GROMACS .gro file of C-alpha atoms in nm:
model
  176
    1MET     CA    1   0.983   1.719   0.954
    2ILE     CA    2   1.037   1.375   0.805
    3LYS     CA    3   0.719   1.411   0.597
    4TYR     CA    4   0.857   1.733   0.448
    5LEU     CA    5   1.188   1.563   0.363
    6ILE     CA    6   1.004   1.277   0.193
    7ILE     CA    7   0.807   1.525  -0.014
    8ALA     CA    8   1.121   1.717  -0.112
    9GLY     CA    9   1.290   1.390  -0.210
   10SER     CA   10   0.990   1.290  -0.419
   11ILE     CA   11   1.003   1.618  -0.609
   12LEU     CA   12   1.373   1.568  -0.683
   13THR     CA   13   1.305   1.211  -0.796
   14TRP     CA   14   1.030   1.333  -1.025
   15ALA     CA   15   1.269   1.576  -1.193
   16CYS     CA   16   1.475   1.274  -1.308
   17THR     CA   17   1.173   1.077  -1.437
   18PRO     CA   18   1.119   1.072  -1.816
   19ALA     CA   19   0.817   1.276  -1.924
   20HIS     CA   20   0.672   0.980  -2.115
   21ALA     CA   21   0.681   0.755  -1.807
   22GLN     CA   22   0.314   0.799  -1.721
   23ARG     CA   23   0.041   0.990  -1.898
   24VAL     CA   24  -0.243   1.172  -1.727
   25ASN     CA   25  -0.564   1.318  -1.869
   26THR     CA   26  -0.487   1.689  -1.909
   27ASP     CA   27  -0.841   1.802  -1.821
   28GLU     CA   28  -0.822   1.610  -1.493
   29LEU     CA   29  -0.472   1.745  -1.431
   30GLN     CA   30  -0.597   2.099  -1.491
   31CYS     CA   31  -0.879   2.054  -1.237
   32ALA     CA   32  -0.641   1.914  -0.975
   33ALA     CA   33  -0.383   2.188  -1.038
   34LEU     CA   34  -0.642   2.465  -1.016
   35ASN     CA   35  -0.764   2.326  -0.686
   36ILE     CA   36  -0.413   2.317  -0.542
   37TYR     CA   37  -0.347   2.669  -0.672
   38HIS     CA   38  -0.665   2.822  -0.531
   39GLU     CA   39  -0.678   2.629  -0.204
   40ALA     CA   40  -0.312   2.618  -0.103
   41ARG     CA   41  -0.079   2.829  -0.317
   42GLY     CA   42   0.037   3.021  -0.010
   43GLU     CA   43   0.132   2.700   0.168
   44ALA     CA   44   0.461   2.515   0.172
   45THR     CA   45   0.491   2.228  -0.074
   46ALA     CA   46   0.379   1.974   0.187
   47GLY     CA   47   0.054   2.164   0.239
   48GLN     CA   48  -0.011   2.175  -0.134
   49VAL     CA   49   0.058   1.803  -0.164
   50ALA     CA   50  -0.181   1.732   0.123
   51VAL     CA   51  -0.459   1.932  -0.045
   52ALA     CA   52  -0.401   1.734  -0.367
   53LEU     CA   53  -0.411   1.407  -0.175
   54VAL     CA   54  -0.751   1.496  -0.027
   55VAL     CA   55  -0.892   1.528  -0.378
   56LYS     CA   56  -0.728   1.199  -0.479
   57ASN     CA   57  -0.868   1.027  -0.169
   58ARG     CA   58  -1.215   1.146  -0.267
   59VAL     CA   59  -1.169   1.019  -0.623
   60LEU     CA   60  -1.080   0.677  -0.480
   61ASP     CA   61  -1.367   0.679  -0.227
   62GLN     CA   62  -1.704   0.546  -0.351
   63ARG     CA   63  -1.888   0.814  -0.150
   64TYR     CA   64  -1.759   1.082  -0.387
   65PRO     CA   65  -1.743   1.134  -0.763
   66ASN     CA   66  -1.473   0.930  -0.935
   67THR     CA   67  -1.288   1.197  -1.134
   68TYR     CA   68  -1.076   1.491  -1.022
   69CYS     CA   69  -1.293   1.741  -1.207
   70GLU     CA   70  -1.617   1.603  -1.063
   71VAL     CA   71  -1.472   1.610  -0.711
   72VAL     CA   72  -1.343   1.967  -0.746
   73ARG     CA   73  -1.669   2.090  -0.902
   74GLU     CA   74  -1.900   1.902  -0.667
   75GLY     CA   75  -2.187   2.111  -0.541
   76PRO     CA   76  -2.537   2.226  -0.629
   77LEU     CA   77  -2.597   2.402  -0.962
   78THR     CA   78  -2.844   2.667  -1.064
   79GLU     CA   79  -2.958   2.732  -1.418
   80SER     CA   80  -2.867   3.059  -1.584
   81TRP     CA   81  -3.152   3.306  -1.623
   82LYS     CA   82  -3.055   3.325  -1.990
   83THR     CA   83  -3.160   2.965  -2.057
   84ARG     CA   84  -3.419   2.924  -1.782
   85GLN     CA   85  -3.656   3.159  -1.963
   86TYR     CA   86  -3.686   2.918  -2.259
   87LYS     CA   87  -3.905   2.629  -2.147
   88ASP     CA   88  -3.865   2.433  -2.474
   89LEU     CA   89  -3.484   2.450  -2.475
   90PRO     CA   90  -3.327   2.100  -2.473
   91ASP     CA   91  -3.127   2.007  -2.162
   92HIS     CA   92  -2.795   1.988  -2.346
   93GLN     CA   93  -2.829   2.358  -2.444
   94ARG     CA   94  -2.905   2.482  -2.094
   95VAL     CA   95  -2.632   2.662  -1.898
   96TYR     CA   96  -2.570   2.592  -1.530
   97TYR     CA   97  -2.349   2.762  -1.274
   98PRO     CA   98  -2.241   2.648  -0.928
   99LYS     CA   99  -2.444   2.800  -0.645
  100ARG     CA  100  -2.235   3.065  -0.478
  101HIS     CA  101  -2.058   2.955  -0.157
  102ARG     CA  102  -2.209   2.604  -0.168
  103CYS     CA  103  -1.930   2.402  -0.331
  104GLN     CA  104  -1.697   2.150  -0.170
  105PHE     CA  105  -1.402   2.375  -0.256
  106SER     CA  106  -1.487   2.740  -0.200
  107TRP     CA  107  -1.285   2.890  -0.485
  108TYR     CA  108  -1.493   2.709  -0.745
  109CYS     CA  109  -1.813   2.896  -0.661
  110ASP     CA  110  -1.693   3.221  -0.506
  111GLY     CA  111  -1.790   3.426  -0.812
  112LYS     CA  112  -1.430   3.530  -0.882
  113SER     CA  113  -1.216   3.444  -1.182
  114ASP     CA  114  -1.060   3.098  -1.164
  115LYS     CA  115  -0.775   3.192  -1.399
  116PRO     CA  116  -0.436   3.170  -1.224
  117THR     CA  117  -0.250   3.501  -1.202
  118ASP     CA  118   0.073   3.373  -1.045
  119VAL     CA  119   0.239   3.169  -1.321
  120GLU     CA  120   0.513   3.021  -1.103
  121ALA     CA  121   0.268   2.913  -0.833
  122PHE     CA  122   0.050   2.750  -1.098
  123LYS     CA  123   0.348   2.566  -1.248
  124LEU     CA  124   0.424   2.423  -0.904
  125ALA     CA  125   0.057   2.329  -0.854
  126TRP     CA  126   0.059   2.157  -1.196
  127THR     CA  127   0.373   1.962  -1.104
  128ILE     CA  128   0.231   1.856  -0.768
  129ALA     CA  129  -0.099   1.754  -0.929
  130TRP     CA  130   0.086   1.536  -1.181
  131GLN     CA  131   0.297   1.379  -0.908
  132VAL     CA  132  -0.007   1.299  -0.694
  133MET     CA  133  -0.203   1.161  -0.989
  134THR     CA  134   0.089   0.937  -1.089
  135ASP     CA  135   0.141   0.804  -0.735
  136ARG     CA  136   0.472   0.977  -0.668
  137PHE     CA  137   0.368   1.047  -0.306
  138SER     CA  138   0.254   0.819  -0.031
  139ASP     CA  139  -0.056   0.946   0.146
  140ILE     CA  140   0.080   1.174   0.419
  141THR     CA  141  -0.280   1.264   0.510
  142ASP     CA  142  -0.367   0.912   0.627
  143GLY     CA  143  -0.675   0.891   0.406
  144SER     CA  144  -0.808   1.243   0.466
  145THR     CA  145  -1.109   1.344   0.261
  146HIS     CA  146  -1.162   1.685   0.420
  147TYR     CA  147  -0.963   1.985   0.536
  148HIS     CA  148  -1.024   2.338   0.650
  149ALA     CA  149  -0.823   2.650   0.723
  150LEU     CA  150  -0.718   2.701   1.083
  151HIS     CA  151  -0.923   3.020   1.115
  152VAL     CA  152  -1.256   2.839   1.063
  153ASP     CA  153  -1.436   2.575   1.269
  154PRO     CA  154  -1.684   2.389   1.047
  155HIS     CA  155  -1.961   2.181   1.204
  156TRP     CA  156  -1.853   1.862   1.026
  157ASN     CA  157  -1.510   1.840   1.188
  158ASN     CA  158  -1.658   1.712   1.516
  159HIS     CA  159  -1.768   1.393   1.338
  160MET     CA  160  -1.434   1.311   1.178
  161LYS     CA  161  -1.090   1.197   1.282
  162HIS     CA  162  -0.827   1.471   1.275
  163THR     CA  163  -0.526   1.322   1.095
  164LEU     CA  164  -0.276   1.608   1.082
  165THR     CA  165  -0.218   1.979   1.056
  166ILE     CA  166   0.011   2.123   0.791
  167ASN     CA  167   0.072   2.496   0.773
  168ASN     CA  168  -0.270   2.666   0.781
  169HIS     CA  169  -0.489   2.360   0.723
  170LYS     CA  170  -0.627   2.080   0.939
  171PHE     CA  171  -0.697   1.748   0.769
  172TYR     CA  172  -0.966   1.491   0.855
  173ARG     CA  173  -1.093   1.156   0.741
  174GLN     CA  174  -1.425   0.982   0.775
  175ASP     CA  175  -1.405   0.646   0.940
  176ARG     CA  176  -1.583   0.395   0.724
   0.00000   0.00000   0.00000
């Protein structure tokens, strides 16, 4: 309960912070916000913050890519049949897509549209992403780099330390 109160207080504090106080790369912010939206929009604010913190923890961890977009989009790619057929086509003109159901974050390669349809939920995700990226929250996940929904039991969770459960997600970290 205290974690939820801290998060609510942080959001209220943010509302009083001048917009020019800290700038964030908008492409990175968009990637983080989309991940929050698609992974946790049905969760309470604390759950959305925790999902955002997992991405941030990966960005800060040398075992993962070092940008929000690279973390969110991490996974194997396959070349489009449209460019694969041209053997002499330069690499920079080739088109690649994420392999379906093989990404770190399932929404990114599920084959569905990534465009948000719930404007209010996306606004909240955008706000949370900005707050996490500008260090408005302490890490309530205790360094978590992974999470999963309660209804699944992935093989990797047996090799990690469970840090907390918020709403419909369990959070884990790798001990270094």
